[in-house]
Amino acid sequence: MGAASCKNSKSPEQNQENANKTNITIGVFGLDYAGKTSTVKAIEGSPTKHALPTVSTNTSTVPYPVSTKRGEKSHEPIQIIDVSGQRRFREDSWPDYYDKIHGLIFVLDASEKKRITENKQTLDDLLCDDKLRDKPILILANKQDRTGAIDDEKEIKKKLDIDQLKIKHKIEFCTAIPNNDKDDDSIRTGFSWLIRTIEANYSDLNARVVNNAKGSNRSKPIGRKNDRKSDDSNSEDEPPSPRKRMTIPPFSKTRTDVRSTNDSNKLPSINHAKNIPKSSSRDTHSEDDDGDVNYNARVRARPVISPVDNDDYSYNRSSNQANTTKSNTLAKKKKVIGPASNANKDTSYKKSNDNELKSYRAPYESLPDDDPWSSIKKTSKTDDTFPNLYSKSPITNDATKKYPSPLLRDIKPKSSGLTSKGPNYSDNDDDDDSSSKKDKNKSTFPPKTRYDDDDDSYKKISSSYSKNKPLLTPKKTTLGAYGADDDDYDKLNNKTNNRPFGSTPTKKLFKHDEEDEEESDPFKKTSLKLTKTVDSDDDDYKKKTSKSYLSSSDRSNFDNDYRRTTSKPPLSPATTSKRSKDNDDDDDDSPLPKPLSRSRFPNDNYVSTLSKPTNRLIADDDGDSYKKPSSPYSTNKSLSTPKKPTSSTYGADNDDDHDKYNTKTTHRPFATTPTTKKLGRFDEEDEEDDYDKKKTSKSYLSSSDRSNFDNDYRRTTAKPPLSPATTTKRSKDDDDDDSPLSKSLNHSRFNSDIDRSLPPYKSATTTKKGDDDDDDDDDDDYKSKSKSNSKPKVPLRFNDNDDLPSSSSKFGTRPKYDDDDDDNPSSFSKPTIRPKYGNDNRSSSPPRSTSISRKPDDKASLSSPKMNTRSKFDDDDYPSLSSKLATQSPRLPSRSKYTDEDYTSSSKKNSFPSRDDDYSGKGGLRSRIGNDDFDSTKGGFHSARVGSAATQRFRPNMNDDD
Ligand SMILES: Nc1nc2c(ncn2[C@@H]2O[C@H](COP(=O)(O)OP(=O)(O)OP(=O)(O)O)[C@@H](O)[C@H]2O)c(=O)[nH]1
Ligand SMILES: [Mg+2]
């Protein structure tokens, strides 16, 4: 902050004022998922388990108690820049902060040994950067609550290759998230050490910061191999060479200055220079010397600031501006939906700039003159400046709240000591403190998987947030995100699943975001519903859906501010499901399932790094995923009703259909649910259509439902009203793979769909078709559509006519097929399934008609019924078609559907013969299609045409065939 403020200040007065202040800026670095944000929260006095992945950076300010030389008490605002640990940010964004910070914190996940090398490399890059040279660094080996976490200082040093590190540093072993079983002072201890160390060298450090602020040089990006430089001070004098590569705008004053300014206003300014000499802090530093006495001496003897380092780097603001533009451009390029750049800017900025102290933040009491640090404890109570902080704390109930601010804890002489006081380095002040922290056993967090979160605490927090609505403020938002997220998620998932996104935001959406709430609510319900309804078998599905859904929404709504701008509809579950998959690009390194959390961020990185405070990226994928789901909704109008989403969800899934197709085996999570809902809805739609609802049976509705809903978004288009036959049973049938007939009918309906979606099949079909095959699916579809519309009545007929001789009598056989159709007199009932498979299309192929004619033999019983069917469908589906069509249409459906085994009985038999004789070519089709029904159909058809008056009455056009 100091840097930023200085940079911005133009008037001498301001400069003077700033000069009198001790504005310290700390950068928090580390790999993604290391716990940086969690650590910052802990420092702020509001630890949380639900930190969300950071996009770009989060900037917060913590009041730190200081005492001036005069004995004045004051709170010094310490700005903490929490950056995203994702690789992209490491490479592109981190360097922008190097010259703005007085010291840094490096957080690593000590439990994730697989990334230790990556940590080492990253740390190495930091330590080697000129801009960070000699800046004190606090290394936090986080996640000590997890089993397997490295808790030995020597080990960690060895692995990080910092045994010989001469830069002033301190290693602390900590648990950043709330730990019910024990208090972890290590973060406070470490932070306190860091601040004191900075203070001890403030003049030099700040000079560097200020000077660097004048001309922004770009450091080598993290992640690109830098040769570790020796600590040799000589290098200081060499100005870093500016890099030409694109940079993300360094954190601009707009973002930070305001805050700092405000903070400084609120907090009494301190003439830090006066404080520096303070023995106490010095003493503290001296402790550090354990390992590196010489180093300290050297540092003191030699100004940290390099004279050359100063200004004039002609690389600068103009370039910064250009960079800014670029970053915006990048943001636009990203798949981010909506005006990412602007949104980013505005929202993120807004949040990040929240100058006001958060209610949850604990105030720091000014310290006694003699020992400000230790005194904190005494004065820890609210300061006038922050009267309400405690009362407002959203996390009041949390055990962690006991310590409103980390610093307060710090007071405890030498708090616990996870900190490693390394021989070399470790500090000093805290040495006393070292209390063994590591009772991992006690830890609340059993060695969960990476993603596991404890929900309990979470809930508390979230709830508190929601009530307090801290989110309104920028920081709040962040917190809110943390807190809120998981709650919903957990509920949905019953806490069972691993939560890659751990921090998942779910709740926020609903609770915090009012805007989103409206949208999300219905979905929320839906999602919940889904989870419940879905078959247990589909656990995966549930997980994906629920999680993804929530997370995505969360992200969209909260984290990604800019994204939110877009009218992104609440994500459909289907969409969300992908989320998990998407993991980010960045995390290649991460051993774990990238879960996720990271995965989200990939794209976002470019989007405004700076602007956004917290962003959780929604992975690009998300955007994509959204699309799919959205379409279905739009078309289906599912959105209007809560359920819709659900149905849409189902529909969206291709798998769904597939499931149906394969039904027999798999559990069909969707089977039940969708149907019902759909029906209802469907009815309404149908009403609009010409169909006579009254007459239409339930089945009809259901079928339609499917066509509209189940069938993926593809069908987005207003699917022509399903042919009655088809529709009839659909609802019931979905599962009924067995019933041959009904299915066949269904085809007619779906053919159109299929054709669209599945071109390949078409070709095959068409090819096979003989002369007769006019039926190209395309045609059929077209026809069918037209028909469906034009001839709505047909279904009615059948419905009414269940008694029809042909169907009833003949269908004696049917019963077999019609499992579901009991209600439906005719086999027609089963409608649906085929459409997707495209196989159906073929069925429509006309050739059969021919075959039929040839083989009237086919079992009369079967044939007749089929005939009926056909007649029905022919008329309905293919009204326009000539006799050919009439014959053909019926068959197709049946085949595609029946392809399988189930109805081996009559249909198959019939089919085989027919193949040999007539349809050799077609037989191929059949075989593919697997529909034996075909033959029978023909026969049936034929006979029907020929003999059954009843049939004909349904099929006026049949004559042509003859
Ligand atoms: N068990 C355990 N989990 C932790 C600890 N610290 C953080 N976490 C969890 O680790 C995950 C990542 O934490 P964050 O604070 O978001 O990590 P980060 O370093 O900020 O990650 P990025 O912002 O993506 O760079 C979250 O789910 C935290 O709840 C810890 O000490 N113990
Ligand atoms: Mg973070």
mmCIF file of N, CA, C and O in Angstrom, residues 576-618:
data_model
loop_
_atom_site.group_PDB
_atom_site.id
_atom_site.type_symbol
_atom_site.label_atom_id
_atom_site.label_comp_id
_atom_site.label_asym_id
_atom_site.label_seq_id
_atom_site.Cartn_x
_atom_site.Cartn_y
_atom_site.Cartn_z
ATOM 1 N N THR A 576 -23.045 -27.845 -14.939
ATOM 2 C CA THR A 576 -22.164 -27.820 -13.822
ATOM 3 C C THR A 576 -21.393 -29.081 -13.731
ATOM 4 O O THR A 576 -20.259 -29.092 -13.318
ATOM 5 N N SER A 577 -22.009 -30.072 -14.101
ATOM 6 C CA SER A 577 -21.336 -31.326 -13.950
ATOM 7 C C SER A 577 -19.970 -31.255 -14.542
ATOM 8 O O SER A 577 -19.033 -31.798 -14.031
ATOM 9 N N LYS A 578 -19.877 -30.555 -15.549
ATOM 10 C CA LYS A 578 -18.584 -30.497 -16.167
ATOM 11 C C LYS A 578 -17.549 -29.841 -15.307
ATOM 12 O O LYS A 578 -16.386 -30.140 -15.382
ATOM 13 N N ARG A 579 -17.982 -28.973 -14.568
ATOM 14 C CA ARG A 579 -17.022 -28.207 -13.817
ATOM 15 C C ARG A 579 -15.900 -29.028 -13.296
ATOM 16 O O ARG A 579 -14.759 -28.719 -13.473
ATOM 17 N N SER A 580 -16.277 -29.993 -12.646
ATOM 18 C CA SER A 580 -15.247 -30.749 -11.999
ATOM 19 C C SER A 580 -14.224 -31.180 -13.004
ATOM 20 O O SER A 580 -13.046 -31.143 -12.769
ATOM 21 N N LYS A 581 -14.709 -31.510 -14.084
ATOM 22 C CA LYS A 581 -13.808 -32.004 -15.102
ATOM 23 C C LYS A 581 -12.819 -30.952 -15.549
ATOM 24 O O LYS A 581 -11.699 -31.250 -15.888
ATOM 25 N N ASP A 582 -13.293 -29.814 -15.554
ATOM 26 C CA ASP A 582 -12.528 -28.789 -16.171
ATOM 27 C C ASP A 582 -11.251 -28.411 -15.550
ATOM 28 O O ASP A 582 -10.574 -27.584 -15.993
ATOM 29 N N ASN A 583 -10.945 -28.936 -14.653
ATOM 30 C CA ASN A 583 -9.907 -28.391 -13.877
ATOM 31 C C ASN A 583 -8.937 -27.669 -14.632
ATOM 32 O O ASN A 583 -8.707 -27.836 -15.744
ATOM 33 N N ASP A 584 -8.401 -26.889 -13.942
ATOM 34 C CA ASP A 584 -7.695 -25.959 -14.592
ATOM 35 C C ASP A 584 -6.502 -26.353 -15.135
ATOM 36 O O ASP A 584 -5.845 -27.262 -14.934
ATOM 37 N N ASP A 585 -6.252 -25.538 -16.026
ATOM 38 C CA ASP A 585 -5.089 -25.703 -16.780
ATOM 39 C C ASP A 585 -3.902 -25.563 -15.912
ATOM 40 O O ASP A 585 -2.887 -26.178 -16.120
ATOM 41 N N ASP A 586 -4.057 -24.769 -14.995
ATOM 42 C CA ASP A 586 -2.877 -24.435 -14.236
ATOM 43 C C ASP A 586 -2.348 -25.583 -13.477
ATOM 44 O O ASP A 586 -1.176 -25.714 -13.244
ATOM 45 N N ASP A 587 -3.235 -26.344 -13.083
ATOM 46 C CA ASP A 587 -2.818 -27.304 -12.119
ATOM 47 C C ASP A 587 -2.144 -28.494 -12.639
ATOM 48 O O ASP A 587 -2.174 -29.531 -12.039
ATOM 49 N N ASP A 588 -1.605 -28.358 -13.688
ATOM 50 C CA ASP A 588 -1.009 -29.534 -14.241
ATOM 51 C C ASP A 588 -0.142 -30.167 -13.201
ATOM 52 O O ASP A 588 -0.069 -31.363 -13.054
ATOM 53 N N ASP A 589 0.449 -29.331 -12.522
ATOM 54 C CA ASP A 589 1.386 -29.826 -11.553
ATOM 55 C C ASP A 589 0.707 -30.536 -10.422
ATOM 56 O O ASP A 589 1.223 -31.479 -9.877
ATOM 57 N N SER A 590 -0.362 -30.029 -10.084
ATOM 58 C CA SER A 590 -0.949 -30.549 -8.899
ATOM 59 C C SER A 590 -1.249 -31.999 -9.042
ATOM 60 O O SER A 590 -1.850 -32.454 -9.963
ATOM 61 N N PRO A 591 -0.837 -32.701 -8.101
ATOM 62 C CA PRO A 591 -0.970 -34.133 -8.097
ATOM 63 C C PRO A 591 -2.395 -34.510 -7.972
ATOM 64 O O PRO A 591 -2.875 -35.386 -8.648
ATOM 65 N N LEU A 592 -3.065 -33.872 -7.145
ATOM 66 C CA LEU A 592 -4.411 -34.284 -6.904
ATOM 67 C C LEU A 592 -5.215 -33.983 -8.101
ATOM 68 O O LEU A 592 -4.815 -33.358 -9.010
ATOM 69 N N PRO A 593 -6.339 -34.398 -8.014
ATOM 70 C CA PRO A 593 -7.237 -34.265 -9.120
ATOM 71 C C PRO A 593 -7.403 -32.857 -9.358
ATOM 72 O O PRO A 593 -8.262 -32.302 -8.996
ATOM 73 N N LYS A 594 -6.725 -32.244 -9.671
ATOM 74 C CA LYS A 594 -6.787 -30.927 -9.891
ATOM 75 C C LYS A 594 -7.975 -30.345 -9.534
ATOM 76 O O LYS A 594 -8.371 -29.458 -9.974
ATOM 77 N N PRO A 595 -8.459 -30.733 -8.994
ATOM 78 C CA PRO A 595 -9.694 -30.441 -8.658
ATOM 79 C C PRO A 595 -9.978 -29.182 -8.816
ATOM 80 O O PRO A 595 -10.593 -28.660 -9.198
ATOM 81 N N LEU A 596 -9.809 -29.333 -9.002
ATOM 82 C CA LEU A 596 -10.798 -28.611 -9.126
ATOM 83 C C LEU A 596 -10.779 -27.310 -8.849
ATOM 84 O O LEU A 596 -11.016 -26.475 -9.590
ATOM 85 N N SER A 597 -10.392 -27.157 -7.723
ATOM 86 C CA SER A 597 -10.500 -25.815 -7.434
ATOM 87 C C SER A 597 -9.734 -25.103 -8.415
ATOM 88 O O SER A 597 -10.118 -24.129 -8.962
ATOM 89 N N ARG A 598 -8.672 -25.667 -8.680
ATOM 90 C CA ARG A 598 -7.824 -24.944 -9.585
ATOM 91 C C ARG A 598 -8.373 -24.902 -10.953
ATOM 92 O O ARG A 598 -8.227 -23.960 -11.656
ATOM 93 N N SER A 599 -8.915 -25.956 -11.271
ATOM 94 C CA SER A 599 -9.326 -26.055 -12.636
ATOM 95 C C SER A 599 -10.154 -24.870 -13.018
ATOM 96 O O SER A 599 -10.104 -24.381 -14.096
ATOM 97 N N ARG A 600 -10.842 -24.463 -12.125
ATOM 98 C CA ARG A 600 -11.697 -23.363 -12.459
ATOM 99 C C ARG A 600 -10.982 -22.199 -13.023
ATOM 100 O O ARG A 600 -11.470 -21.489 -13.837
ATOM 101 N N PHE A 601 -9.885 -21.972 -12.521
ATOM 102 C CA PHE A 601 -9.269 -20.701 -12.817
ATOM 103 C C PHE A 601 -8.586 -20.503 -14.102
ATOM 104 O O PHE A 601 -8.232 -19.401 -14.430
ATOM 105 N N PRO A 602 -8.373 -21.469 -14.730
ATOM 106 C CA PRO A 602 -7.465 -21.349 -15.844
ATOM 107 C C PRO A 602 -7.647 -20.119 -16.655
ATOM 108 O O PRO A 602 -6.745 -19.387 -16.892
ATOM 109 N N ASN A 603 -8.766 -19.944 -17.077
ATOM 110 C CA ASN A 603 -8.937 -18.885 -18.017
ATOM 111 C C ASN A 603 -8.910 -17.532 -17.391
ATOM 112 O O ASN A 603 -8.468 -16.573 -17.960
ATOM 113 N N ASP A 604 -9.440 -17.539 -16.313
ATOM 114 C CA ASP A 604 -9.645 -16.278 -15.683
ATOM 115 C C ASP A 604 -8.383 -15.522 -15.498
ATOM 116 O O ASP A 604 -8.366 -14.329 -15.455
ATOM 117 N N ASN A 605 -7.415 -16.250 -15.404
ATOM 118 C CA ASN A 605 -6.193 -15.597 -15.057
ATOM 119 C C ASN A 605 -5.968 -14.361 -15.861
ATOM 120 O O ASN A 605 -5.591 -13.342 -15.364
ATOM 121 N N TYR A 606 -6.200 -14.518 -17.077
ATOM 122 C CA TYR A 606 -5.916 -13.358 -17.873
ATOM 123 C C TYR A 606 -6.885 -12.259 -17.654
ATOM 124 O O TYR A 606 -6.587 -11.115 -17.808
ATOM 125 N N VAL A 607 -7.937 -12.634 -17.308
ATOM 126 C CA VAL A 607 -8.952 -11.628 -17.240
ATOM 127 C C VAL A 607 -8.413 -10.658 -16.287
ATOM 128 O O VAL A 607 -7.567 -10.802 -15.713
ATOM 129 N N SER A 608 -8.931 -9.769 -15.844
ATOM 130 C CA SER A 608 -8.168 -8.822 -15.130
ATOM 131 C C SER A 608 -7.603 -9.383 -13.896
ATOM 132 O O SER A 608 -8.281 -9.771 -13.020
ATOM 133 N N THR A 609 -6.410 -9.437 -13.868
ATOM 134 C CA THR A 609 -5.820 -9.938 -12.670
ATOM 135 C C THR A 609 -6.024 -8.979 -11.571
ATOM 136 O O THR A 609 -6.377 -9.322 -10.478
ATOM 137 N N LEU A 610 -5.696 -7.848 -11.869
ATOM 138 C CA LEU A 610 -5.712 -6.864 -10.822
ATOM 139 C C LEU A 610 -7.085 -6.547 -10.329
ATOM 140 O O LEU A 610 -7.340 -6.481 -9.141
ATOM 141 N N SER A 611 -7.862 -6.281 -11.242
ATOM 142 C CA SER A 611 -9.131 -5.762 -10.851
ATOM 143 C C SER A 611 -9.881 -6.640 -9.906
ATOM 144 O O SER A 611 -10.487 -6.199 -8.988
ATOM 145 N N LYS A 612 -9.839 -7.881 -10.153
ATOM 146 C CA LYS A 612 -10.688 -8.659 -9.334
ATOM 147 C C LYS A 612 -10.091 -9.000 -8.051
ATOM 148 O O LYS A 612 -9.070 -9.548 -7.997
ATOM 149 N N PRO A 613 -10.796 -8.893 -7.135
ATOM 150 C CA PRO A 613 -10.334 -9.213 -5.823
ATOM 151 C C PRO A 613 -10.329 -10.665 -5.617
ATOM 152 O O PRO A 613 -9.363 -11.253 -5.328
ATOM 153 N N THR A 614 -11.342 -11.215 -5.851
ATOM 154 C CA THR A 614 -11.413 -12.577 -5.485
ATOM 155 C C THR A 614 -11.894 -13.389 -6.542
ATOM 156 O O THR A 614 -12.815 -13.607 -6.643
ATOM 157 N N ASN A 615 -11.667 -13.559 -7.398
ATOM 158 C CA ASN A 615 -12.520 -14.157 -8.313
ATOM 159 C C ASN A 615 -12.346 -15.582 -8.314
ATOM 160 O O ASN A 615 -11.290 -16.058 -8.257
ATOM 161 N N ARG A 616 -13.385 -16.182 -8.435
ATOM 162 C CA ARG A 616 -13.231 -17.591 -8.627
ATOM 163 C C ARG A 616 -13.464 -17.728 -10.063
ATOM 164 O O ARG A 616 -14.457 -17.290 -10.576
ATOM 165 N N LEU A 617 -12.654 -18.289 -10.721
ATOM 166 C CA LEU A 617 -12.890 -18.360 -12.082
ATOM 167 C C LEU A 617 -13.854 -19.394 -12.353
ATOM 168 O O LEU A 617 -13.837 -20.424 -11.777
ATOM 169 N N ILE A 618 -14.568 -19.092 -13.275
ATOM 170 C CA ILE A 618 -15.361 -20.160 -13.756
ATOM 171 C C ILE A 618 -14.609 -20.603 -14.933
ATOM 172 O O ILE A 618 -14.289 -19.834 -15.774
#
